[in-house]
XYZ file of C-alpha atoms in Angstrom:
231
model
C -76.776 23.645 5.967
C -76.138 25.332 9.249
C -77.125 23.472 12.359
C -77.866 25.457 15.510
C -75.728 24.043 18.421
C -77.854 22.508 21.230
C -78.619 24.661 24.189
C -75.694 24.825 26.656
C -73.228 23.574 24.121
C -70.427 25.983 22.892
C -68.380 25.441 19.865
C -64.704 24.951 20.511
C -62.252 27.658 19.407
C -61.006 27.288 15.909
C -58.831 28.685 13.080
C -60.073 28.985 9.471
C -58.020 29.379 6.270
C -54.631 29.026 7.961
C -52.022 30.152 5.483
C -48.285 30.782 5.256
C -47.030 33.852 3.377
C -43.536 34.721 2.299
C -40.907 33.186 0.002
C -39.856 29.836 1.425
C -36.103 30.406 0.825
C -33.276 30.363 3.359
C -32.815 33.800 4.797
C -36.446 34.649 4.307
C -39.254 35.005 6.969
C -42.433 33.166 6.710
C -45.691 34.276 8.475
C -48.563 32.025 9.409
C -52.037 33.641 9.760
C -55.674 32.605 9.732
C -59.155 33.726 10.916
C -60.120 33.207 14.556
C -63.675 31.861 15.072
C -65.811 30.349 17.850
C -64.397 32.739 20.514
C -60.671 32.090 19.779
C -58.629 34.520 21.761
C -55.034 33.201 21.238
C -53.179 30.540 19.237
C -50.105 28.462 19.903
C -47.782 27.943 16.967
C -45.181 25.361 16.406
C -42.943 24.995 13.276
C -42.120 21.450 12.266
C -39.993 19.660 9.641
C -41.281 16.486 7.958
C -38.860 13.909 6.644
C -39.390 11.550 3.782
C -39.570 8.594 6.169
C -42.628 10.107 7.933
C -40.912 11.323 11.023
C -41.458 14.744 12.395
C -38.947 17.057 13.966
C -40.206 20.100 16.068
C -37.984 23.010 15.572
C -36.552 24.105 18.950
C -37.667 27.719 19.856
C -39.880 28.033 16.805
C -43.255 28.840 18.534
C -44.313 32.205 16.944
C -46.321 32.754 13.877
C -43.212 34.289 12.186
C -40.331 31.958 11.215
C -36.967 32.444 9.569
C -36.201 29.711 7.047
C -32.627 28.402 7.444
C -30.185 25.982 5.750
C -31.479 23.349 8.195
C -34.783 23.313 6.321
C -33.469 22.674 2.905
C -34.527 19.329 1.514
C -37.333 18.956 4.048
C -40.984 19.606 4.159
C -41.730 22.633 6.375
C -45.098 23.138 8.223
C -46.655 25.184 10.934
C -49.249 23.727 13.405
C -51.722 26.118 15.056
C -53.483 25.234 18.258
C -56.520 27.728 18.882
C -57.613 28.533 22.461
C -60.421 30.617 24.078
C -60.524 32.709 27.151
C -61.375 29.590 29.222
C -58.116 27.917 27.887
C -60.166 25.414 25.968
C -58.248 23.959 22.982
C -59.712 23.549 19.611
C -58.664 21.404 16.738
C -55.067 21.433 15.751
C -54.580 22.784 12.266
C -51.527 22.229 10.031
C -50.417 23.735 6.710
C -47.239 23.259 4.717
C -45.013 25.922 3.247
C -43.955 26.003 -0.346
C -47.206 24.366 -1.627
C -46.321 21.084 0.027
C -42.954 20.904 -1.716
C -39.593 20.484 -0.112
C -37.739 23.684 0.869
C -35.028 24.557 -1.667
C -32.499 27.283 -1.942
C -33.029 30.570 -3.938
C -31.826 29.942 -7.483
C -29.030 32.625 -7.000
C -27.812 30.974 -3.834
C -27.924 27.409 -5.424
C -25.871 28.894 -8.318
C -23.106 30.216 -5.874
C -23.036 26.915 -4.059
C -22.784 24.935 -7.286
C -19.947 27.304 -8.482
C -18.061 26.908 -5.264
C -18.369 23.158 -5.303
C -17.080 22.793 -8.845
C -14.207 25.082 -8.338
C -13.341 23.461 -5.130
C -12.895 26.692 -3.144
C -14.895 29.370 -1.391
C -13.979 32.419 0.620
C -16.242 34.498 2.895
C -15.892 37.460 5.202
C -16.889 36.451 8.675
C -16.245 37.391 12.241
C -14.981 34.818 14.873
C -16.063 34.716 18.406
C -12.883 34.847 20.554
C -12.734 34.218 24.300
C -16.151 35.691 24.948
C -19.142 35.461 22.551
C -19.401 39.251 23.096
C -15.984 39.673 21.317
C -15.962 39.266 17.533
C -12.740 39.386 15.459
C -12.962 40.138 11.687
C -11.782 37.201 9.785
C -11.871 35.324 6.487
C -13.235 31.831 6.139
C -11.695 29.764 3.429
C -13.222 26.523 2.423
C -11.324 23.979 0.350
C -11.819 20.468 -0.852
C -10.237 18.816 2.259
C -10.833 21.405 4.998
C -11.168 24.987 5.972
C -9.007 27.815 7.290
C -10.199 30.725 9.512
C -7.714 33.647 9.459
C -8.236 36.637 11.633
C -6.850 40.062 11.003
C -4.768 39.648 14.228
C -2.973 36.775 12.648
C -4.820 34.051 14.556
C -5.288 31.103 12.248
C -7.388 28.061 12.649
C -6.999 25.249 10.131
C -8.796 21.900 10.171
C -9.413 19.066 7.781
C -12.932 17.639 7.252
C -13.849 14.357 8.815
C -16.853 12.236 9.454
C -17.296 14.069 12.845
C -17.077 17.558 11.465
C -20.433 19.240 11.636
C -22.003 22.701 11.141
C -24.876 23.862 13.315
C -27.164 26.904 13.397
C -28.023 28.576 16.780
C -31.787 29.441 16.887
C -32.603 33.153 16.723
C -29.283 34.108 15.442
C -29.826 34.837 11.801
C -26.161 35.480 10.892
C -24.425 32.932 13.059
C -23.035 29.396 12.563
C -20.955 26.943 14.527
C -18.322 24.675 13.122
C -17.813 21.652 15.258
C -14.381 20.146 14.659
C -13.272 16.446 14.945
C -11.298 17.265 18.086
C -14.398 18.593 19.935
C -13.591 22.242 19.288
C -16.427 24.721 18.308
C -15.887 27.832 16.310
C -18.692 30.545 16.386
C -18.831 32.468 13.236
C -20.878 35.407 12.112
C -21.442 36.126 8.393
C -20.495 39.623 7.421
C -22.817 39.991 4.485
C -23.737 43.697 3.870
C -24.780 43.227 0.178
C -28.366 43.113 -0.911
C -27.884 39.865 -2.695
C -27.507 36.336 -1.180
C -23.724 36.074 -1.747
C -21.988 35.362 1.494
C -25.071 34.910 3.561
C -24.980 32.648 6.642
C -27.150 29.988 4.951
C -24.918 29.839 1.857
C -21.850 29.399 3.996
C -23.609 26.539 6.006
C -24.657 24.710 2.843
C -21.358 25.139 1.214
C -19.571 23.734 4.194
C -21.878 20.752 4.401
C -21.626 20.010 0.727
C -17.762 19.945 1.016
C -17.915 17.759 4.196
C -20.260 15.378 2.425
C -17.924 15.186 -0.477
C -14.955 14.276 1.597
C -16.939 11.497 3.572
C -18.145 10.108 0.363
C -14.705 9.843 -1.135
C -13.405 8.241 2.005
C -16.171 5.673 2.019
C -15.520 4.916 -1.744
C -11.736 4.368 -0.848
C -12.660 1.957 1.916
C -14.897 -0.074 -0.479
C -12.044 -0.523 -2.942
C -9.643 -1.492 -0.159
C -11.763 -4.363 1.051
């Protein structure tokens, strides 16, 4: 039953039927949309990741209705929060909806198959570009990932070779859909850009990131296992 608001009382802005469209795989864009009611003139969006322990991580820079899913989201629950506002800047009730039907974000089956194959063979090779000197200068290179480390070899004969360690990390700069950064144990940082011109997912930035992280994890697990046996 509809109840007429009391005289002088205005309903707060609101969003109805907030939904997320798009395939929730790394490398794909998601779009949040809903129906504006009660004089809503704008809406603030924030994309967040929920962990199994109940903690919430707001994704830096992700404040638009469109969001590019990345390797960082895999294994987490991804959601968008929408805060409606009216022309008097009054805030309505915060609305939240989860991507992937409230399931964890996973890889596309093809990408997962590529990663599994690389892991079992113990080797992967990708065409990339390496930022040298200035981030405006990119050199064509090949990234080779092996069981114990990685090698970046440029066409100009520059070669970077490092072994994986507990401090090796791979990060994704926000707003750079093809870029990744490998942080070495010595404090070095190597900025790479995936050169993936094919229509499939082979060699994409997110596949490279997930492959690197899997190899790093395996090395650290093996080292921890050896330490247990040595005690």
